[in-house]
Structures are given as C-alpha cells and as structure tokens.
Amino acid sequence: MKIRILGCGPSQGIPSISRGFGLCDENNPKNIRTRTSALIYTNDNQNILIDTSPEIRIQLLRAGMPKIDAILYTHAHYDHMGGANDLYAWAMDKKITLPIYLTLQDAERFKQQMEYVFKTPETQTAFQLNIIEPFKPFYVGNTKILPIRQYHGDVITIGYRIKDFAYSTDLKSMDKEGFEALKGIKTWIMGVITPRESYKHIHIIEALNWIKKIKPERVYFTHMGQRMDYDSLCHELPESIRPAYDNLLISLD
C-alpha cells in the first residue's frame, strides 16, 4: 500500500495571495504547497482519495491522472471539499458512479455545495453518498477503514486508520477513544499548521507530545502553514518525523 501527498498546504496555500511564502524559503520548491489532499493506493488496486482540495485537478494531473475508486472526506471546509466539481465532471465523462464517504452533517453541506448535481436524476448518478459514523469501520473493496472522531475548534472532523497507517488532519484535540484507535500504527500523517498555539489546529509541541504517546515509527506533517519552512523543519525534527511536500509518495508496507 502507498499514499501520495497530493497537497500539504494550509487553507490559503503557499504562496498565498495575502502572505506570500511567509517564513518559508521561496527558493525551495518543497515550500510550494497546494491545499491538502491525499491519494491511497491499496493492495487490491483501489485508489482512494482523501478530500478534494480546490487544486485537485492540478494535483491529479501531476500524479498521472490515476483512476479514483472512492473519496473519503475529513470535513466540509472549502479547502478540503472545494474541488468536488472536477471529480463530478470526471465521473460524468467516464459514466461511472463515484462512492463518497462522509458524515451525515458533511453530506448535507456537500449537497448544498453541489446543488446543481442533485437537481436531476441524470447528474445524481455521478456521486453515491455513503454516511459514515466515527469508530464504525467500513470497506472500500477489501480495504477496511476506521473513521476516527477529531475536534477542529468547534467542528468535528474525521481521521482515518487503514491497517497500521493513520491520516489525521485539521484537528486540535481527540477524546480517549480517538487515541485508543491510533494505538499500534506505524505511519502517521498529521496536520500540523504552525509552531505556535492555534485554536483550531495542533502545533508542533502538541504534535510531538502526541507522537510520544502513540509511538509510530514514521510521521509526516501535512497542512503546514507559512511558518513551517521545509529545510528548517528537517533540521529541527527527529529523522523519524519529516515535513511532507506536494506529490510525495510514501510506501506503507
């Protein structure tokens, strides 16, 4: 199994139109970050997309435009759902129905955002909405997926565990059940936006404390903001913890 980090940037991307590169070295291409999405290549030839960032078209083309078998959503914020129209157009052209997995609340927001899709029976066939609940496993093909409840400020988001891999972005806290669900993972992709305290996101010190608690073998930071320079992080962090970069391919076996 492999995972490709399609995008690892914050809600405005890097460079942003308001802050540019911030403290990130603009001469390092690994600091150019589109908004956060990922693609899982499973052992049974299923390609599972996590979130559809506003740059999903560019990200998938850069990845060679692989087939998509399902989409998992972490939550309904625009920087994670804004590219859904590109997958709608792809599904209609391919004449397929694309399964989407998300919470009931996020499904309602998805239908509002994609209202024009759900107006006619013909276009409705592009998406099949499947409602998930935290800590109730489901399958995509032969791949078992465990959704994990997270708290992102006043919003509940979903992390995902597949075998000994977990993907956790846009979160500030988890309850005991969430940490229990992460025990035994070997690879952890975490959304860590800043070195400083944040109301909605974990920062570096919090992330390091969580890592000590869960003890994964490898960790990659994603959803990184303008204070998270790639080379500086590589210098400051242990070798088992690395910043991700756009189009990074990670082997999970």
Coordinates of N, CA and C in Angstrom, one line a residue:
M1 N 0.9 -1.2 0.0 CA 0.0 0.0 0.0 C 0.9 1.2 0.0
K2 N 0.5 2.3 -0.7 CA 1.2 3.5 -0.8 C 0.2 4.7 -0.6
I3 N 0.8 5.8 -0.2 CA 0.0 7.0 -0.2 C 0.8 8.2 -0.8
R4 N 0.1 8.9 -1.7 CA 0.7 10.1 -2.3 C 0.1 11.4 -1.6
I5 N 1.0 12.2 -1.2 CA 0.5 13.5 -0.6 C 0.3 14.4 -1.8
L6 N -0.9 14.6 -2.2 CA -1.2 15.4 -3.4 C -1.0 16.9 -3.1
G7 N -1.4 17.3 -1.9 CA -1.1 18.7 -1.4 C -1.0 18.7 0.1
C8 N -0.1 19.6 0.6 CA 0.1 19.6 2.1 C 0.1 21.0 2.6
G9 N -0.6 21.9 1.9 CA -0.7 23.3 2.4 C -1.9 23.7 3.2
P10 N -1.9 24.9 3.8 CA -3.0 25.4 4.6 C -4.1 25.9 3.7
S11 N -5.1 26.4 4.3 CA -6.3 26.8 3.6 C -6.1 27.8 2.5
Q12 N -5.0 28.7 2.6 CA -4.7 29.6 1.6 C -3.7 29.2 0.6
G13 N -3.1 28.0 0.9 CA -2.0 27.5 0.0 C -0.7 28.4 0.3
I14 N 0.4 27.9 -0.3 CA 1.7 28.6 -0.2 C 2.3 28.6 -1.6
P15 N 2.7 29.8 -2.2 CA 2.4 31.1 -1.6 C 0.9 31.5 -1.6
S16 N 0.5 32.2 -0.7 CA -0.9 32.7 -0.7 C -0.9 34.1 -1.3
I17 N -2.1 34.6 -1.7 CA -2.1 35.9 -2.3 C -2.1 37.0 -1.3
S18 N -2.2 36.6 0.0 CA -2.2 37.7 1.1 C -0.8 37.7 1.8
R19 N -0.2 36.5 2.0 CA 1.0 36.4 2.8 C 2.2 35.9 2.0
G20 N 2.1 35.6 0.8 CA 3.2 35.0 0.0 C 3.7 33.8 0.6
F21 N 5.0 33.7 0.8 CA 5.7 32.5 1.4 C 5.8 32.6 2.9
G22 N 5.5 33.8 3.4 CA 5.7 33.9 4.9 C 7.2 33.7 5.3
L23 N 7.4 32.8 6.2 CA 8.8 32.4 6.6 C 9.4 31.3 5.9
C24 N 8.7 30.8 4.9 CA 9.2 29.7 4.1 C 10.1 30.2 3.0
D25 N 11.2 29.5 2.7 CA 12.1 29.9 1.7 C 11.5 29.7 0.3
E26 N 11.3 30.8 -0.4 CA 10.6 30.7 -1.7 C 11.5 30.1 -2.8
N27 N 12.8 29.9 -2.5 CA 13.7 29.2 -3.5 C 13.6 27.7 -3.4
N28 N 13.0 27.2 -2.4 CA 12.8 25.7 -2.2 C 11.5 25.3 -2.7
P29 N 11.4 24.5 -3.8 CA 10.1 24.1 -4.4 C 9.3 23.3 -3.5
K30 N 9.9 22.7 -2.4 CA 9.1 21.9 -1.5 C 8.3 22.8 -0.5
N31 N 8.5 24.1 -0.6 CA 7.7 25.0 0.2 C 6.5 25.5 -0.7
I32 N 6.4 25.1 -1.9 CA 5.2 25.5 -2.7 C 4.2 24.4 -2.4
R33 N 3.1 24.8 -1.7 CA 2.2 23.8 -1.2 C 0.7 24.1 -1.7
T34 N 0.2 23.2 -2.4 CA -1.3 23.3 -2.7 C -2.0 22.8 -1.5
R35 N -3.3 23.0 -1.6 CA -4.1 22.7 -0.4 C -4.3 21.2 -0.2
T36 N -4.6 20.8 1.0 CA -4.4 19.4 1.5 C -5.3 18.4 0.9
S37 N -4.8 17.4 0.2 CA -5.5 16.2 -0.2 C -4.4 15.0 -0.3
A38 N -4.9 13.8 -0.3 CA -4.0 12.7 -0.4 C -4.7 11.5 -1.2
L39 N -3.8 10.6 -1.7 CA -4.4 9.5 -2.5 C -3.7 8.2 -2.0
I40 N -4.6 7.3 -1.7 CA -4.1 6.0 -1.2 C -4.2 4.9 -2.3
Y41 N -3.1 4.2 -2.5 CA -3.1 3.1 -3.5 C -3.2 1.8 -2.6
T42 N -4.3 1.1 -2.7 CA -4.4 -0.1 -1.8 C -3.8 -1.3 -2.5
N43 N -3.7 -2.4 -1.7 CA -3.1 -3.6 -2.2 C -4.0 -4.3 -3.2
D44 N -5.3 -4.0 -3.2 CA -6.2 -4.7 -4.2 C -6.6 -3.7 -5.3
N45 N -5.7 -2.8 -5.7 CA -5.8 -2.0 -6.8 C -6.9 -1.0 -6.8
Q46 N -7.2 -0.5 -5.5 CA -8.2 0.5 -5.4 C -7.4 1.8 -5.1
N47 N -7.9 2.9 -5.7 CA -7.3 4.2 -5.4 C -8.3 5.1 -4.6
I48 N -8.0 5.4 -3.4 CA -8.9 6.1 -2.5 C -8.4 7.5 -2.3
L49 N -9.2 8.5 -2.6 CA -8.9 9.9 -2.5 C -9.3 10.4 -1.1
I50 N -8.5 11.1 -0.4 CA -8.9 11.8 0.8 C -9.0 13.2 0.5
D51 N -10.2 13.7 0.6 CA -10.5 15.1 0.3 C -10.3 15.6 -1.1
T52 N -11.0 16.6 -1.5 CA -10.9 17.2 -2.9 C -10.6 18.6 -2.8
S53 N -9.3 18.9 -2.6 CA -8.9 20.3 -2.5 C -9.3 21.2 -3.7
P54 N -9.3 22.5 -3.6 CA -9.6 23.3 -4.7 C -8.6 23.1 -5.9
E55 N -7.4 22.6 -5.6 CA -6.4 22.3 -6.6 C -6.4 20.8 -7.1
I56 N -7.4 20.1 -6.8 CA -7.4 18.6 -7.1 C -7.2 18.3 -8.5
R57 N -7.6 19.1 -9.4 CA -7.4 18.9 -10.9 C -5.9 18.9 -11.1
I58 N -5.2 19.9 -10.7 CA -3.7 20.0 -10.9 C -3.0 18.9 -10.2
Q59 N -3.5 18.6 -9.0 CA -2.8 17.5 -8.2 C -2.9 16.2 -8.9
L60 N -4.1 15.8 -9.4 CA -4.3 14.5 -10.0 C -3.6 14.4 -11.4
L61 N -3.6 15.5 -12.1 CA -2.8 15.5 -13.4 C -1.3 15.4 -13.1
R62 N -0.8 16.0 -12.1 CA 0.6 15.9 -11.7 C 0.9 14.4 -11.3
A63 N -0.1 13.7 -10.7 CA 0.1 12.4 -10.3 C -0.1 11.4 -11.4
G64 N -0.4 11.8 -12.6 CA -0.6 10.9 -13.7 C -2.1 10.6 -14.0
M65 N -3.0 11.3 -13.4 CA -4.4 11.1 -13.5 C -4.8 9.6 -13.3
P66 N -4.6 9.1 -12.1 CA -5.0 7.8 -11.8 C -6.5 7.6 -11.7
K67 N -7.0 6.4 -11.8 CA -8.4 6.2 -11.6 C -8.7 6.5 -10.1
I68 N -9.9 6.9 -9.9 CA -10.4 7.1 -8.5 C -11.6 6.1 -8.2
D69 N -11.4 5.4 -7.2 CA -12.5 4.4 -6.8 C -13.4 4.9 -5.7
A70 N -12.9 5.8 -4.9 CA -13.8 6.3 -3.8 C -13.1 7.6 -3.2
I71 N -13.9 8.4 -2.6 CA -13.5 9.6 -1.9 C -13.8 9.5 -0.4
L72 N -12.9 9.8 0.5 CA -13.1 9.9 1.9 C -13.0 11.4 2.2
Y73 N -14.0 12.0 2.9 CA -13.9 13.3 3.3 C -13.6 13.4 4.8
T74 N -12.7 14.3 5.2 CA -12.4 14.6 6.6 C -13.4 15.6 7.2
H75 N -13.8 16.6 6.3 CA -14.8 17.5 6.8 C -15.2 18.4 5.6
A76 N -16.1 19.3 5.8 CA -16.7 20.1 4.7 C -16.2 21.5 4.5
H77 N -15.0 21.8 5.1 CA -14.5 23.1 4.8 C -14.0 23.2 3.4
Y78 N -14.1 24.4 2.8 CA -13.8 24.6 1.4 C -12.5 24.1 0.9
D79 N -11.4 24.3 1.7 CA -10.1 23.9 1.3 C -10.0 22.3 1.2
H80 N -11.0 21.6 1.7 CA -10.9 20.1 1.6 C -12.0 19.6 0.7
M81 N -13.0 20.4 0.4 CA -14.1 19.9 -0.5 C -14.3 20.7 -1.7
G82 N -13.6 21.8 -1.9 CA -13.8 22.8 -3.0 C -13.6 22.2 -4.4
G83 N -12.8 21.1 -4.5 CA -12.5 20.6 -5.9 C -13.5 19.5 -6.3
A84 N -14.6 19.3 -5.6 CA -15.5 18.2 -5.9 C -16.1 18.3 -7.3
N85 N -16.2 19.5 -7.9 CA -16.8 19.7 -9.2 C -15.9 19.0 -10.3
D86 N -14.6 19.0 -10.1 CA -13.7 18.3 -11.0 C -13.9 16.8 -11.0
L87 N -14.2 16.2 -9.9 CA -14.4 14.8 -9.8 C -15.8 14.5 -10.4
Y88 N -16.8 15.4 -10.2 CA -18.1 15.3 -10.8 C -18.0 15.2 -12.4
A89 N -17.2 16.1 -12.9 CA -17.0 16.2 -14.4 C -16.3 14.9 -14.8
W90 N -15.3 14.4 -14.1 CA -14.6 13.2 -14.4 C -15.6 12.0 -14.4
A91 N -16.4 11.9 -13.3 CA -17.3 10.8 -13.2 C -18.4 10.8 -14.4
M92 N -18.8 11.9 -14.7 CA -19.8 12.0 -15.8 C -19.2 11.6 -17.1
D93 N -18.0 12.1 -17.4 CA -17.3 11.7 -18.6 C -17.0 10.2 -18.7
K94 N -16.7 9.6 -17.6 CA -16.4 8.2 -17.5 C -17.6 7.3 -17.4
K95 N -18.8 8.0 -17.2 CA -20.1 7.3 -17.0 C -20.0 6.3 -15.8
I96 N -19.5 6.7 -14.7 CA -19.4 5.9 -13.5 C -20.0 6.6 -12.4
T97 N -20.3 5.9 -11.3 CA -20.8 6.4 -10.1 C -19.7 6.4 -9.1
L98 N -19.3 7.5 -8.5 CA -18.2 7.6 -7.6 C -18.7 7.5 -6.1
P99 N -18.3 6.5 -5.4 CA -18.7 6.4 -4.0 C -18.0 7.5 -3.1
I100 N -18.7 8.2 -2.3 CA -18.2 9.2 -1.4 C -18.6 8.8 0.0
Y101 N -17.6 8.9 0.9 CA -17.8 8.5 2.3 C -17.6 9.7 3.2
L102 N -18.6 10.1 4.0 CA -18.6 11.3 4.8 C -19.7 11.2 5.9
T103 N -19.6 12.1 6.9 CA -20.6 12.1 7.9 C -21.9 12.7 7.4
L104 N -23.0 12.5 8.2 CA -24.3 13.0 7.8 C -24.2 14.5 7.7
Q105 N -23.6 15.2 8.6 CA -23.6 16.6 8.6 C -22.8 17.1 7.4
D106 N -21.7 16.5 7.1 CA -20.9 16.9 5.9 C -21.6 16.5 4.6
A107 N -22.4 15.4 4.6 CA -23.2 15.1 3.4 C -24.2 16.2 3.1
E108 N -24.8 16.8 4.1 CA -25.7 17.9 3.8 C -25.0 19.1 3.3
R109 N -23.8 19.4 3.8 CA -23.0 20.5 3.2 C -22.5 20.2 1.8
F110 N -22.2 19.0 1.6 CA -21.8 18.6 0.2 C -22.9 18.8 -0.8
K111 N -24.1 18.4 -0.4 CA -25.3 18.5 -1.3 C -25.6 20.0 -1.5
Q112 N -25.4 20.9 -0.5 CA -25.6 22.3 -0.7 C -24.6 22.9 -1.7
Q113 N -23.3 22.5 -1.5 CA -22.2 23.0 -2.4 C -22.4 22.5 -3.8
M114 N -22.9 21.2 -4.0 CA -23.0 20.6 -5.3 C -24.5 20.6 -5.7
E115 N -25.3 21.6 -5.3 CA -26.7 21.6 -5.5 C -27.1 21.2 -7.0
Y116 N -26.4 21.8 -7.9 CA -26.7 21.6 -9.3 C -26.6 20.1 -9.7
V117 N -25.8 19.3 -9.0 CA -25.6 17.9 -9.3 C -26.9 17.1 -8.9
F118 N -27.4 17.5 -7.8 CA -28.5 16.7 -7.3 C -29.9 17.1 -7.7
K119 N -30.0 18.0 -8.7 CA -31.3 18.5 -9.2 C -31.9 17.6 -10.2
T120 N -31.1 16.8 -10.9 CA -31.7 15.9 -11.9 C -31.2 14.5 -11.7
P121 N -32.0 13.5 -12.1 CA -31.6 12.1 -11.9 C -30.3 11.7 -12.7
E122 N -30.2 12.4 -13.9 CA -29.0 12.1 -14.7 C -27.7 12.4 -14.0
T123 N -27.7 13.6 -13.5 CA -26.4 14.1 -12.9 C -26.2 13.5 -11.5
Q124 N -27.3 13.1 -10.8 CA -27.1 12.5 -9.5 C -26.3 11.2 -9.5
T125 N -26.3 10.6 -10.7 CA -25.6 9.3 -10.8 C -24.0 9.4 -10.6
A126 N -23.5 10.7 -10.7 CA -22.1 10.9 -10.6 C -21.6 10.5 -9.2
F127 N -22.4 10.8 -8.2 CA -21.9 10.5 -6.8 C -22.9 9.6 -6.1
Q128 N -22.3 8.7 -5.3 CA -23.1 7.9 -4.3 C -22.7 8.3 -2.9
L129 N -23.5 8.9 -2.2 CA -23.1 9.4 -0.8 C -23.4 8.2 0.2
N130 N -22.3 7.9 0.9 CA -22.3 6.9 1.9 C -22.1 7.5 3.3
I131 N -23.0 7.4 4.2 CA -22.9 8.0 5.5 C -22.0 7.1 6.4
I132 N -21.0 7.7 7.0 CA -20.2 7.0 8.0 C -20.4 7.6 9.4
E133 N -20.0 6.9 10.4 CA -20.0 7.3 11.8 C -18.7 7.0 12.4
P134 N -18.2 7.9 13.3 CA -17.0 7.7 14.0 C -16.9 6.3 14.7
F135 N -15.8 5.6 14.5 CA -15.4 4.4 15.1 C -16.3 3.2 14.6
K136 N -17.0 3.4 13.5 CA -17.7 2.3 12.9 C -17.0 2.0 11.6
P137 N -16.2 0.9 11.5 CA -15.5 0.6 10.3 C -16.4 0.3 9.0
F138 N -15.8 0.6 7.9 CA -16.5 0.3 6.6 C -15.4 -0.2 5.6
Y139 N -15.8 -0.7 4.5 CA -14.9 -1.2 3.5 C -15.0 -0.5 2.2
V140 N -13.8 -0.2 1.5 CA -13.7 0.1 0.1 C -13.0 -1.0 -0.5
G141 N -13.7 -1.8 -1.4 CA -13.1 -3.0 -1.9 C -12.9 -4.0 -0.7
N142 N -11.6 -4.4 -0.6 CA -11.2 -5.3 0.5 C -10.5 -4.5 1.6
T143 N -10.5 -3.2 1.5 CA -9.8 -2.4 2.5 C -10.7 -1.9 3.6
K144 N -10.3 -2.3 4.8 CA -11.1 -1.9 6.0 C -10.6 -0.5 6.4
I145 N -11.6 0.4 6.7 CA -11.2 1.8 7.0 C -12.0 2.1 8.3
L146 N -11.2 2.7 9.3 CA -11.8 3.1 10.6 C -11.8 4.6 10.6
P147 N -13.0 5.2 10.7 CA -13.1 6.7 10.9 C -12.9 7.0 12.4
I148 N -12.2 8.1 12.6 CA -11.8 8.5 14.0 C -12.3 9.9 14.2
R149 N -13.1 10.1 15.2 CA -13.6 11.5 15.5 C -12.5 12.4 16.1
Q150 N -12.5 13.6 15.5 CA -11.5 14.6 15.9 C -12.2 15.9 16.2
Y151 N -11.6 16.8 16.9 CA -12.2 18.1 17.2 C -11.3 19.2 16.6
H152 N -11.9 20.0 15.7 CA -11.2 21.1 14.9 C -11.8 22.4 15.3
G153 N -11.4 23.0 16.5 CA -12.2 24.1 17.0 C -13.5 23.6 17.4
D154 N -14.6 24.2 16.9 CA -16.0 23.8 17.2 C -16.5 22.9 16.1
V155 N -15.7 22.3 15.3 CA -16.1 21.5 14.2 C -15.6 20.0 14.4
I156 N -16.4 19.0 14.2 CA -15.9 17.7 14.3 C -15.4 17.3 12.9
T157 N -14.2 16.8 12.9 CA -13.6 16.2 11.6 C -13.4 14.8 11.8
I158 N -13.0 14.1 10.7 CA -12.8 12.7 10.7 C -11.3 12.4 10.3
G159 N -10.6 11.6 11.1 CA -9.4 11.0 10.7 C -9.6 9.6 10.2
Y160 N -8.7 9.0 9.6 CA -8.9 7.6 9.1 C -7.7 6.7 9.4
R161 N -8.0 5.5 9.8 CA -7.0 4.5 10.0 C -7.2 3.3 9.1
I162 N -6.1 2.9 8.4 CA -6.2 1.8 7.5 C -5.0 0.9 7.9
K163 N -5.2 -0.3 8.4 CA -4.2 -1.2 8.8 C -3.3 -0.4 9.9
D164 N -2.0 -0.3 9.6 CA -1.1 0.3 10.6 C -0.7 1.8 10.1
F165 N -1.6 2.4 9.3 CA -1.4 3.7 8.9 C -2.6 4.6 9.3
A166 N -2.3 5.8 9.7 CA -3.4 6.8 10.0 C -3.2 8.1 9.4
Y167 N -4.3 8.8 9.0 CA -4.3 10.1 8.4 C -5.1 11.0 9.3
S168 N -4.5 12.0 9.9 CA -5.2 12.9 10.8 C -4.9 14.4 10.5
T169 N -5.8 15.1 9.9 CA -5.6 16.5 9.6 C -6.7 17.3 10.1
D170 N -6.5 18.6 10.3 CA -7.5 19.6 10.8 C -8.1 19.1 12.1
L171 N -7.2 19.1 13.1 CA -7.7 18.7 14.4 C -6.9 19.5 15.5
K172 N -7.6 19.7 16.6 CA -6.9 20.3 17.8 C -6.9 19.4 19.0
S173 N -7.9 18.4 19.0 CA -7.9 17.5 20.1 C -8.7 16.3 19.7
M174 N -8.5 15.2 20.5 CA -9.3 14.0 20.4 C -9.6 13.5 21.7
D175 N -10.7 12.7 21.8 CA -11.0 12.1 23.1 C -10.3 10.8 23.3
K176 N -10.5 10.1 24.4 CA -9.7 8.9 24.7 C -9.9 7.8 23.6
E177 N -11.1 7.7 23.1 CA -11.4 6.7 22.1 C -10.6 6.9 20.8
G178 N -10.4 8.2 20.5 CA -9.6 8.5 19.3 C -8.2 8.1 19.5
F179 N -7.6 8.4 20.6 CA -6.2 7.9 20.9 C -6.1 6.4 20.9
E180 N -7.1 5.7 21.5 CA -7.1 4.3 21.6 C -7.1 3.7 20.2
A181 N -7.9 4.3 19.3 CA -8.0 3.9 17.9 C -6.7 4.0 17.1
L182 N -5.8 4.8 17.6 CA -4.5 5.1 16.9 C -3.4 4.2 17.4
K183 N -3.6 3.4 18.5 CA -2.5 2.6 19.0 C -2.1 1.5 18.0
G184 N -0.8 1.4 17.9 CA -0.3 0.3 17.0 C 0.0 0.8 15.6
I185 N -0.2 2.0 15.3 CA 0.1 2.5 13.9 C 1.6 2.6 13.7
K186 N 2.0 2.5 12.5 CA 3.5 2.6 12.2 C 3.8 3.9 11.4
T187 N 2.8 4.3 10.6 CA 3.0 5.6 9.8 C 1.8 6.5 10.1
W188 N 2.1 7.7 10.4 CA 1.1 8.7 10.8 C 1.3 10.0 10.0
I189 N 0.3 10.4 9.3 CA 0.3 11.7 8.6 C -0.6 12.6 9.4
M190 N 0.0 13.7 9.9 CA -0.6 14.6 10.8 C -0.7 16.0 10.2
G191 N -1.8 16.7 10.4 CA -1.9 18.1 10.1 C -1.4 19.0 11.2
V192 N -0.2 19.6 10.9 CA 0.4 20.5 11.9 C 0.7 21.8 11.2
I193 N -0.1 22.8 11.6 CA -0.1 24.0 10.8 C 1.0 25.0 11.2
T194 N 1.5 25.0 12.5 CA 2.3 26.1 12.9 C 3.1 25.7 14.1
P195 N 4.2 26.4 14.4 CA 4.9 26.2 15.6 C 4.2 26.8 16.8
R196 N 3.3 27.7 16.6 CA 2.6 28.5 17.6 C 1.3 27.9 18.0
E197 N 0.8 28.3 19.2 CA -0.5 27.9 19.6 C -1.6 28.3 18.6
S198 N -2.5 27.4 18.4 CA -3.6 27.7 17.5 C -4.9 27.2 18.1
Y199 N -6.0 27.9 17.8 CA -7.3 27.5 18.4 C -7.9 26.2 17.7
K200 N -7.6 26.1 16.4 CA -8.2 25.0 15.6 C -7.3 23.9 15.2
H201 N -6.0 24.1 15.3 CA -5.0 23.1 14.9 C -4.0 22.8 15.9
I202 N -3.5 21.5 15.9 CA -2.4 21.2 16.8 C -1.1 21.9 16.2
H203 N -0.2 22.4 17.2 CA 1.0 22.9 16.8 C 2.1 21.9 17.0
I204 N 3.4 22.3 16.8 CA 4.5 21.3 16.8 C 4.6 20.7 18.1
I205 N 4.6 21.5 19.2 CA 4.8 20.9 20.6 C 3.7 19.9 20.9
E206 N 2.5 20.2 20.6 CA 1.4 19.3 20.8 C 1.6 18.0 20.0
A207 N 2.0 18.2 18.7 CA 2.2 17.0 17.8 C 3.3 16.1 18.4
L208 N 4.4 16.7 18.9 CA 5.5 15.9 19.5 C 5.0 15.1 20.7
N209 N 4.2 15.7 21.5 CA 3.6 15.0 22.7 C 2.7 13.9 22.3
W210 N 1.9 14.1 21.3 CA 1.0 13.0 20.8 C 1.8 11.9 20.2
I211 N 2.9 12.2 19.5 CA 3.8 11.2 18.9 C 4.4 10.3 20.0
K212 N 4.8 10.9 21.0 CA 5.4 10.2 22.2 C 4.4 9.2 22.8
K213 N 3.1 9.6 22.7 CA 2.0 8.8 23.3 C 1.7 7.7 22.4
I214 N 1.6 7.9 21.1 CA 1.2 6.8 20.1 C 2.4 6.0 19.7
K215 N 3.6 6.6 19.6 CA 4.8 5.9 19.2 C 4.8 5.2 17.8
P216 N 4.4 6.0 16.8 CA 4.5 5.4 15.4 C 6.0 5.4 15.0
E217 N 6.3 4.6 14.0 CA 7.7 4.6 13.5 C 8.1 5.8 12.7
R218 N 7.1 6.2 11.9 CA 7.3 7.4 11.0 C 6.2 8.3 11.1
V219 N 6.5 9.6 11.0 CA 5.4 10.7 11.0 C 5.8 11.7 9.9
Y220 N 4.7 12.1 9.2 CA 4.8 13.2 8.2 C 3.8 14.3 8.5
F221 N 4.3 15.5 8.5 CA 3.4 16.7 8.8 C 2.8 17.1 7.4
T222 N 1.5 17.4 7.5 CA 0.9 18.0 6.3 C 0.1 19.2 6.8
H223 N -0.7 19.9 5.9 CA -1.5 21.1 6.2 C -0.6 22.1 6.9
M224 N 0.6 22.3 6.4 CA 1.6 23.2 7.0 C 1.5 24.6 6.5
G225 N 1.5 25.6 7.4 CA 1.4 27.0 7.1 C 2.7 27.7 6.8
Q226 N 2.6 29.0 6.7 CA 3.7 29.9 6.2 C 4.9 30.0 7.2
R227 N 4.7 29.5 8.4 CA 5.8 29.5 9.4 C 6.6 28.1 9.4
M228 N 6.1 27.2 8.5 CA 6.7 25.9 8.5 C 7.6 25.7 7.3
D229 N 8.8 26.2 7.4 CA 9.8 26.1 6.3 C 10.3 24.6 6.3
Y230 N 10.4 24.1 5.1 CA 10.8 22.7 4.9 C 12.1 22.3 5.5
D231 N 13.2 23.1 5.0 CA 14.5 22.7 5.5 C 14.7 23.0 7.0
S232 N 14.1 24.0 7.5 CA 14.2 24.3 9.0 C 13.5 23.1 9.7
L233 N 12.4 22.6 9.3 CA 11.8 21.5 10.0 C 12.6 20.3 9.9
C234 N 13.2 20.0 8.8 CA 14.1 18.8 8.6 C 15.3 18.9 9.6
H235 N 15.8 20.1 9.8 CA 16.9 20.3 10.7 C 16.5 20.2 12.2
E236 N 15.3 20.7 12.5 CA 14.9 20.7 13.9 C 14.2 19.4 14.4
L237 N 13.6 18.7 13.5 CA 12.8 17.5 14.0 C 13.7 16.2 13.9
P238 N 13.3 15.2 14.7 CA 14.0 13.9 14.6 C 13.8 13.3 13.2
E239 N 14.7 12.4 12.8 CA 14.7 11.9 11.5 C 13.5 11.1 11.2
S240 N 12.8 10.6 12.3 CA 11.6 9.8 12.1 C 10.4 10.7 11.8
I241 N 10.5 12.0 11.9 CA 9.5 13.0 11.7 C 9.9 13.9 10.6
R242 N 9.2 13.9 9.5 CA 9.5 14.7 8.3 C 8.3 15.6 7.9
P243 N 8.6 16.8 7.4 CA 7.6 17.5 6.7 C 7.3 16.9 5.4
A244 N 6.0 16.8 5.0 CA 5.7 16.3 3.7 C 5.9 17.4 2.6
Y245 N 5.7 17.0 1.4 CA 5.8 18.0 0.3 C 4.8 17.5 -0.8
D246 N 4.4 18.4 -1.6 CA 3.4 18.1 -2.7 C 4.0 17.0 -3.6
N247 N 3.2 15.9 -3.8 CA 3.5 14.8 -4.7 C 4.4 13.8 -4.1
L248 N 4.7 13.9 -2.8 CA 5.5 12.9 -2.1 C 4.8 11.6 -2.1
L249 N 5.5 10.5 -2.4 CA 4.9 9.1 -2.4 C 5.6 8.3 -1.3
I250 N 4.7 7.8 -0.4 CA 5.2 7.1 0.8 C 4.7 5.6 0.6
S251 N 5.7 4.7 0.8 CA 5.4 3.3 0.8 C 5.0 2.9 2.3
L252 N 3.8 2.2 2.4 CA 3.3 1.9 3.7 C 3.5 0.5 4.1
D253 N 4.1 -0.3 3.2 CA 4.4 -1.7 3.5 C 5.8 -2.0 4.1

